[in-house]
């Protein structure tokens, strides 16, 4: 049975269920004049990935991650899994064409599926990326 879940709840489920080796997860990281829903920081590889969560309007999630892509190594979206295979393929192919990774969230099973790996962002503003990492490291220090 599918349930109604907010973006914040979706992110909370993601944090509870999704694990990646050597990766730290940080919520609401400021970039430019907004904040990113979730940033994944791989300390070993020194890479940062932005993830935007949406319960509706996956295209808006894509717009949001693309607007800050210059600050990250990778950008991804996490959206509710569409009911039809056609809709799932539409999202997957659209995101594949621009290098955006995709997670589908099954609201019935409360599970996530990483259906498309992101491609490395071609043009990264290293000064801004360093500011994102600095914010993460400071947050980590405050959390201790």
mmCIF file with all atom_site columns, C-alpha atoms in Angstrom:
data_model
loop_
_atom_site.group_PDB
_atom_site.id
_atom_site.type_symbol
_atom_site.label_atom_id
_atom_site.label_alt_id
_atom_site.label_comp_id
_atom_site.label_asym_id
_atom_site.label_entity_id
_atom_site.label_seq_id
_atom_site.pdbx_PDB_ins_code
_atom_site.Cartn_x
_atom_site.Cartn_y
_atom_site.Cartn_z
_atom_site.occupancy
_atom_site.B_iso_or_equiv
_atom_site.pdbx_formal_charge
_atom_site.auth_seq_id
_atom_site.auth_comp_id
_atom_site.auth_asym_id
_atom_site.auth_atom_id
_atom_site.pdbx_PDB_model_num
ATOM 1   C CA . UNK A 1 1   ? 0.000  0.000  0.000   1.00 0.00 ? 1   UNK A CA 1
ATOM 2   C CA . UNK A 1 2   ? 1.356  3.410  -0.974  1.00 0.00 ? 2   UNK A CA 1
ATOM 3   C CA . UNK A 1 3   ? 1.417  6.109  1.696   1.00 0.00 ? 3   UNK A CA 1
ATOM 4   C CA . UNK A 1 4   ? 1.714  9.881  1.499   1.00 0.00 ? 4   UNK A CA 1
ATOM 5   C CA . UNK A 1 5   ? 5.224  10.974 2.544   1.00 0.00 ? 5   UNK A CA 1
ATOM 6   C CA . UNK A 1 6   ? 6.799  14.428 2.594   1.00 0.00 ? 6   UNK A CA 1
ATOM 7   C CA . UNK A 1 7   ? 10.211 15.179 1.091   1.00 0.00 ? 7   UNK A CA 1
ATOM 8   C CA . UNK A 1 8   ? 11.652 15.486 4.585   1.00 0.00 ? 8   UNK A CA 1
ATOM 9   C CA . UNK A 1 9   ? 10.268 12.071 5.579   1.00 0.00 ? 9   UNK A CA 1
ATOM 10  C CA . UNK A 1 10  ? 11.566 10.600 2.323   1.00 0.00 ? 10  UNK A CA 1
ATOM 11  C CA . UNK A 1 11  ? 15.042 11.918 3.145   1.00 0.00 ? 11  UNK A CA 1
ATOM 12  C CA . UNK A 1 12  ? 14.808 10.544 6.688   1.00 0.00 ? 12  UNK A CA 1
ATOM 13  C CA . UNK A 1 13  ? 13.938 7.066  5.348   1.00 0.00 ? 13  UNK A CA 1
ATOM 14  C CA . UNK A 1 14  ? 16.843 7.367  2.923   1.00 0.00 ? 14  UNK A CA 1
ATOM 15  C CA . UNK A 1 15  ? 19.268 8.202  5.740   1.00 0.00 ? 15  UNK A CA 1
ATOM 16  C CA . UNK A 1 16  ? 17.940 5.303  7.812   1.00 0.00 ? 16  UNK A CA 1
ATOM 17  C CA . UNK A 1 17  ? 18.234 2.755  4.994   1.00 0.00 ? 17  UNK A CA 1
ATOM 18  C CA . UNK A 1 18  ? 20.988 3.831  2.589   1.00 0.00 ? 18  UNK A CA 1
ATOM 19  C CA . UNK A 1 19  ? 24.638 3.243  3.490   1.00 0.00 ? 19  UNK A CA 1
ATOM 20  C CA . UNK A 1 20  ? 27.774 3.863  1.445   1.00 0.00 ? 20  UNK A CA 1
ATOM 21  C CA . UNK A 1 21  ? 31.293 2.939  2.480   1.00 0.00 ? 21  UNK A CA 1
ATOM 22  C CA . UNK A 1 22  ? 33.500 5.892  3.529   1.00 0.00 ? 22  UNK A CA 1
ATOM 23  C CA . UNK A 1 23  ? 30.612 8.313  2.964   1.00 0.00 ? 23  UNK A CA 1
ATOM 24  C CA . UNK A 1 24  ? 29.216 10.933 5.286   1.00 0.00 ? 24  UNK A CA 1
ATOM 25  C CA . UNK A 1 25  ? 25.668 12.276 4.755   1.00 0.00 ? 25  UNK A CA 1
ATOM 26  C CA . UNK A 1 26  ? 24.849 15.900 5.571   1.00 0.00 ? 26  UNK A CA 1
ATOM 27  C CA . UNK A 1 27  ? 21.417 17.540 5.294   1.00 0.00 ? 27  UNK A CA 1
ATOM 28  C CA . UNK A 1 28  ? 20.649 21.077 4.183   1.00 0.00 ? 28  UNK A CA 1
ATOM 29  C CA . UNK A 1 29  ? 24.073 22.200 2.987   1.00 0.00 ? 29  UNK A CA 1
ATOM 30  C CA . UNK A 1 30  ? 24.089 25.840 1.832   1.00 0.00 ? 30  UNK A CA 1
ATOM 31  C CA . UNK A 1 31  ? 25.173 26.467 -1.761  1.00 0.00 ? 31  UNK A CA 1
ATOM 32  C CA . UNK A 1 32  ? 24.732 29.860 -3.377  1.00 0.00 ? 32  UNK A CA 1
ATOM 33  C CA . UNK A 1 33  ? 21.359 31.212 -2.174  1.00 0.00 ? 33  UNK A CA 1
ATOM 34  C CA . UNK A 1 34  ? 19.739 27.892 -1.295  1.00 0.00 ? 34  UNK A CA 1
ATOM 35  C CA . UNK A 1 35  ? 20.411 24.632 0.494   1.00 0.00 ? 35  UNK A CA 1
ATOM 36  C CA . UNK A 1 36  ? 20.815 21.157 -0.899  1.00 0.00 ? 36  UNK A CA 1
ATOM 37  C CA . UNK A 1 37  ? 18.557 18.476 0.602   1.00 0.00 ? 37  UNK A CA 1
ATOM 38  C CA . UNK A 1 38  ? 21.410 16.029 1.098   1.00 0.00 ? 38  UNK A CA 1
ATOM 39  C CA . UNK A 1 39  ? 25.127 15.990 0.381   1.00 0.00 ? 39  UNK A CA 1
ATOM 40  C CA . UNK A 1 40  ? 27.156 12.809 0.280   1.00 0.00 ? 40  UNK A CA 1
ATOM 41  C CA . UNK A 1 41  ? 30.843 13.326 1.094   1.00 0.00 ? 41  UNK A CA 1
ATOM 42  C CA . UNK A 1 42  ? 33.233 10.480 0.330   1.00 0.00 ? 42  UNK A CA 1
ATOM 43  C CA . UNK A 1 43  ? 36.265 11.236 2.504   1.00 0.00 ? 43  UNK A CA 1
ATOM 44  C CA . UNK A 1 44  ? 38.488 8.664  0.834   1.00 0.00 ? 44  UNK A CA 1
ATOM 45  C CA . UNK A 1 45  ? 37.867 9.902  -2.724  1.00 0.00 ? 45  UNK A CA 1
ATOM 46  C CA . UNK A 1 46  ? 37.299 13.549 -1.634  1.00 0.00 ? 46  UNK A CA 1
ATOM 47  C CA . UNK A 1 47  ? 34.130 13.736 -3.716  1.00 0.00 ? 47  UNK A CA 1
ATOM 48  C CA . UNK A 1 48  ? 30.839 15.456 -2.980  1.00 0.00 ? 48  UNK A CA 1
ATOM 49  C CA . UNK A 1 49  ? 27.449 14.558 -4.413  1.00 0.00 ? 49  UNK A CA 1
ATOM 50  C CA . UNK A 1 50  ? 24.258 16.601 -4.183  1.00 0.00 ? 50  UNK A CA 1
ATOM 51  C CA . UNK A 1 51  ? 20.919 14.798 -3.864  1.00 0.00 ? 51  UNK A CA 1
ATOM 52  C CA . UNK A 1 52  ? 17.568 16.543 -4.276  1.00 0.00 ? 52  UNK A CA 1
ATOM 53  C CA . UNK A 1 53  ? 14.421 14.824 -3.008  1.00 0.00 ? 53  UNK A CA 1
ATOM 54  C CA . UNK A 1 54  ? 11.011 15.338 -4.575  1.00 0.00 ? 54  UNK A CA 1
ATOM 55  C CA . UNK A 1 55  ? 7.658  13.690 -3.987  1.00 0.00 ? 55  UNK A CA 1
ATOM 56  C CA . UNK A 1 56  ? 6.276  15.200 -7.200  1.00 0.00 ? 56  UNK A CA 1
ATOM 57  C CA . UNK A 1 57  ? 7.718  16.976 -10.229 1.00 0.00 ? 57  UNK A CA 1
ATOM 58  C CA . UNK A 1 58  ? 10.963 15.129 -10.895 1.00 0.00 ? 58  UNK A CA 1
ATOM 59  C CA . UNK A 1 59  ? 11.882 17.736 -13.524 1.00 0.00 ? 59  UNK A CA 1
ATOM 60  C CA . UNK A 1 60  ? 12.033 20.363 -10.772 1.00 0.00 ? 60  UNK A CA 1
ATOM 61  C CA . UNK A 1 61  ? 14.477 18.152 -8.851  1.00 0.00 ? 61  UNK A CA 1
ATOM 62  C CA . UNK A 1 62  ? 16.646 17.951 -11.978 1.00 0.00 ? 62  UNK A CA 1
ATOM 63  C CA . UNK A 1 63  ? 16.509 21.745 -12.399 1.00 0.00 ? 63  UNK A CA 1
ATOM 64  C CA . UNK A 1 64  ? 17.565 22.219 -8.794  1.00 0.00 ? 64  UNK A CA 1
ATOM 65  C CA . UNK A 1 65  ? 20.591 19.906 -8.932  1.00 0.00 ? 65  UNK A CA 1
ATOM 66  C CA . UNK A 1 66  ? 21.691 21.271 -12.285 1.00 0.00 ? 66  UNK A CA 1
ATOM 67  C CA . UNK A 1 67  ? 21.605 24.829 -10.899 1.00 0.00 ? 67  UNK A CA 1
ATOM 68  C CA . UNK A 1 68  ? 24.301 23.928 -8.341  1.00 0.00 ? 68  UNK A CA 1
ATOM 69  C CA . UNK A 1 69  ? 26.143 21.206 -10.283 1.00 0.00 ? 69  UNK A CA 1
ATOM 70  C CA . UNK A 1 70  ? 29.243 23.381 -10.671 1.00 0.00 ? 70  UNK A CA 1
ATOM 71  C CA . UNK A 1 71  ? 29.844 22.955 -6.906  1.00 0.00 ? 71  UNK A CA 1
ATOM 72  C CA . UNK A 1 72  ? 29.787 19.148 -6.887  1.00 0.00 ? 72  UNK A CA 1
ATOM 73  C CA . UNK A 1 73  ? 31.459 16.111 -8.396  1.00 0.00 ? 73  UNK A CA 1
ATOM 74  C CA . UNK A 1 74  ? 28.108 14.367 -8.902  1.00 0.00 ? 74  UNK A CA 1
ATOM 75  C CA . UNK A 1 75  ? 24.428 15.318 -8.836  1.00 0.00 ? 75  UNK A CA 1
ATOM 76  C CA . UNK A 1 76  ? 21.459 13.026 -8.205  1.00 0.00 ? 76  UNK A CA 1
ATOM 77  C CA . UNK A 1 77  ? 17.738 13.077 -7.589  1.00 0.00 ? 77  UNK A CA 1
ATOM 78  C CA . UNK A 1 78  ? 15.534 10.892 -5.434  1.00 0.00 ? 78  UNK A CA 1
ATOM 79  C CA . UNK A 1 79  ? 11.902 10.682 -6.520  1.00 0.00 ? 79  UNK A CA 1
ATOM 80  C CA . UNK A 1 80  ? 8.918  8.457  -5.930  1.00 0.00 ? 80  UNK A CA 1
ATOM 81  C CA . UNK A 1 81  ? 8.979  5.438  -8.176  1.00 0.00 ? 81  UNK A CA 1
ATOM 82  C CA . UNK A 1 82  ? 6.476  6.021  -10.968 1.00 0.00 ? 82  UNK A CA 1
ATOM 83  C CA . UNK A 1 83  ? 3.727  3.457  -11.346 1.00 0.00 ? 83  UNK A CA 1
ATOM 84  C CA . UNK A 1 84  ? 4.358  2.794  -15.046 1.00 0.00 ? 84  UNK A CA 1
ATOM 85  C CA . UNK A 1 85  ? 7.480  1.403  -16.674 1.00 0.00 ? 85  UNK A CA 1
ATOM 86  C CA . UNK A 1 86  ? 7.140  4.046  -19.371 1.00 0.00 ? 86  UNK A CA 1
ATOM 87  C CA . UNK A 1 87  ? 7.331  6.876  -16.807 1.00 0.00 ? 87  UNK A CA 1
ATOM 88  C CA . UNK A 1 88  ? 10.282 5.193  -15.094 1.00 0.00 ? 88  UNK A CA 1
ATOM 89  C CA . UNK A 1 89  ? 12.131 4.934  -18.416 1.00 0.00 ? 89  UNK A CA 1
ATOM 90  C CA . UNK A 1 90  ? 11.340 8.559  -19.281 1.00 0.00 ? 90  UNK A CA 1
ATOM 91  C CA . UNK A 1 91  ? 12.993 9.765  -16.065 1.00 0.00 ? 91  UNK A CA 1
ATOM 92  C CA . UNK A 1 92  ? 15.929 7.398  -16.473 1.00 0.00 ? 92  UNK A CA 1
ATOM 93  C CA . UNK A 1 93  ? 16.645 8.365  -20.083 1.00 0.00 ? 93  UNK A CA 1
ATOM 94  C CA . UNK A 1 94  ? 16.233 12.102 -19.451 1.00 0.00 ? 94  UNK A CA 1
ATOM 95  C CA . UNK A 1 95  ? 18.673 11.950 -16.530 1.00 0.00 ? 95  UNK A CA 1
ATOM 96  C CA . UNK A 1 96  ? 21.106 9.663  -18.353 1.00 0.00 ? 96  UNK A CA 1
ATOM 97  C CA . UNK A 1 97  ? 21.361 12.207 -21.176 1.00 0.00 ? 97  UNK A CA 1
ATOM 98  C CA . UNK A 1 98  ? 22.552 14.920 -18.766 1.00 0.00 ? 98  UNK A CA 1
ATOM 99  C CA . UNK A 1 99  ? 24.522 12.780 -16.292 1.00 0.00 ? 99  UNK A CA 1
ATOM 100 C CA . UNK A 1 100 ? 22.175 13.006 -13.306 1.00 0.00 ? 100 UNK A CA 1
ATOM 101 C CA . UNK A 1 101 ? 21.930 9.953  -11.036 1.00 0.00 ? 101 UNK A CA 1
ATOM 102 C CA . UNK A 1 102 ? 18.510 8.642  -10.002 1.00 0.00 ? 102 UNK A CA 1
ATOM 103 C CA . UNK A 1 103 ? 17.116 6.928  -6.924  1.00 0.00 ? 103 UNK A CA 1
ATOM 104 C CA . UNK A 1 104 ? 13.543 5.671  -6.964  1.00 0.00 ? 104 UNK A CA 1
ATOM 105 C CA . UNK A 1 105 ? 11.656 5.557  -3.684  1.00 0.00 ? 105 UNK A CA 1
ATOM 106 C CA . UNK A 1 106 ? 8.983  2.874  -3.360  1.00 0.00 ? 106 UNK A CA 1
ATOM 107 C CA . UNK A 1 107 ? 6.502  4.362  -0.877  1.00 0.00 ? 107 UNK A CA 1
ATOM 108 C CA . UNK A 1 108 ? 4.754  1.028  -0.398  1.00 0.00 ? 108 UNK A CA 1
ATOM 109 C CA . UNK A 1 109 ? 7.853  -0.941 0.608   1.00 0.00 ? 109 UNK A CA 1
ATOM 110 C CA . UNK A 1 110 ? 9.713  2.127  1.937   1.00 0.00 ? 110 UNK A CA 1
ATOM 111 C CA . UNK A 1 111 ? 12.745 1.052  -0.097  1.00 0.00 ? 111 UNK A CA 1
ATOM 112 C CA . UNK A 1 112 ? 15.165 2.827  -2.405  1.00 0.00 ? 112 UNK A CA 1
ATOM 113 C CA . UNK A 1 113 ? 16.615 1.683  -5.691  1.00 0.00 ? 113 UNK A CA 1
ATOM 114 C CA . UNK A 1 114 ? 19.642 3.399  -7.267  1.00 0.00 ? 114 UNK A CA 1
ATOM 115 C CA . UNK A 1 115 ? 18.582 2.938  -10.872 1.00 0.00 ? 115 UNK A CA 1
ATOM 116 C CA . UNK A 1 116 ? 21.107 5.272  -12.489 1.00 0.00 ? 116 UNK A CA 1
ATOM 117 C CA . UNK A 1 117 ? 24.638 6.166  -11.408 1.00 0.00 ? 117 UNK A CA 1
ATOM 118 C CA . UNK A 1 118 ? 25.581 9.823  -11.932 1.00 0.00 ? 118 UNK A CA 1
ATOM 119 C CA . UNK A 1 119 ? 28.322 10.904 -14.298 1.00 0.00 ? 119 UNK A CA 1
ATOM 120 C CA . UNK A 1 120 ? 31.158 13.127 -13.089 1.00 0.00 ? 120 UNK A CA 1
ATOM 121 C CA . UNK A 1 121 ? 30.319 16.815 -13.495 1.00 0.00 ? 121 UNK A CA 1
ATOM 122 C CA . UNK A 1 122 ? 32.532 18.188 -16.272 1.00 0.00 ? 122 UNK A CA 1
ATOM 123 C CA . UNK A 1 123 ? 33.082 21.741 -15.043 1.00 0.00 ? 123 UNK A CA 1
ATOM 124 C CA . UNK A 1 124 ? 33.573 22.089 -11.304 1.00 0.00 ? 124 UNK A CA 1
ATOM 125 C CA . UNK A 1 125 ? 34.236 25.370 -9.553  1.00 0.00 ? 125 UNK A CA 1
ATOM 126 C CA . UNK A 1 126 ? 36.900 24.126 -7.139  1.00 0.00 ? 126 UNK A CA 1
ATOM 127 C CA . UNK A 1 127 ? 36.630 27.157 -4.842  1.00 0.00 ? 127 UNK A CA 1
ATOM 128 C CA . UNK A 1 128 ? 32.920 26.487 -4.315  1.00 0.00 ? 128 UNK A CA 1
ATOM 129 C CA . UNK A 1 129 ? 33.484 22.731 -3.934  1.00 0.00 ? 129 UNK A CA 1
ATOM 130 C CA . UNK A 1 130 ? 36.091 23.481 -1.259  1.00 0.00 ? 130 UNK A CA 1
ATOM 131 C CA . UNK A 1 131 ? 33.546 25.683 0.565   1.00 0.00 ? 131 UNK A CA 1
ATOM 132 C CA . UNK A 1 132 ? 31.029 22.825 0.541   1.00 0.00 ? 132 UNK A CA 1
ATOM 133 C CA . UNK A 1 133 ? 33.626 20.426 1.967   1.00 0.00 ? 133 UNK A CA 1
ATOM 134 C CA . UNK A 1 134 ? 34.694 23.011 4.550   1.00 0.00 ? 134 UNK A CA 1
ATOM 135 C CA . UNK A 1 135 ? 31.063 23.384 5.666   1.00 0.00 ? 135 UNK A CA 1
ATOM 136 C CA . UNK A 1 136 ? 30.774 19.592 5.973   1.00 0.00 ? 136 UNK A CA 1
ATOM 137 C CA . UNK A 1 137 ? 33.958 19.311 8.024   1.00 0.00 ? 137 UNK A CA 1
ATOM 138 C CA . UNK A 1 138 ? 32.828 22.110 10.351  1.00 0.00 ? 138 UNK A CA 1
ATOM 139 C CA . UNK A 1 139 ? 29.419 20.448 10.769  1.00 0.00 ? 139 UNK A CA 1
ATOM 140 C CA . UNK A 1 140 ? 31.192 17.188 11.586  1.00 0.00 ? 140 UNK A CA 1
ATOM 141 C CA . UNK A 1 141 ? 33.278 18.976 14.227  1.00 0.00 ? 141 UNK A CA 1
ATOM 142 C CA . UNK A 1 142 ? 30.190 20.552 15.814  1.00 0.00 ? 142 UNK A CA 1
ATOM 143 C CA . UNK A 1 143 ? 28.426 17.186 15.907  1.00 0.00 ? 143 UNK A CA 1
ATOM 144 C CA . UNK A 1 144 ? 31.148 15.681 18.105  1.00 0.00 ? 144 UNK A CA 1
#
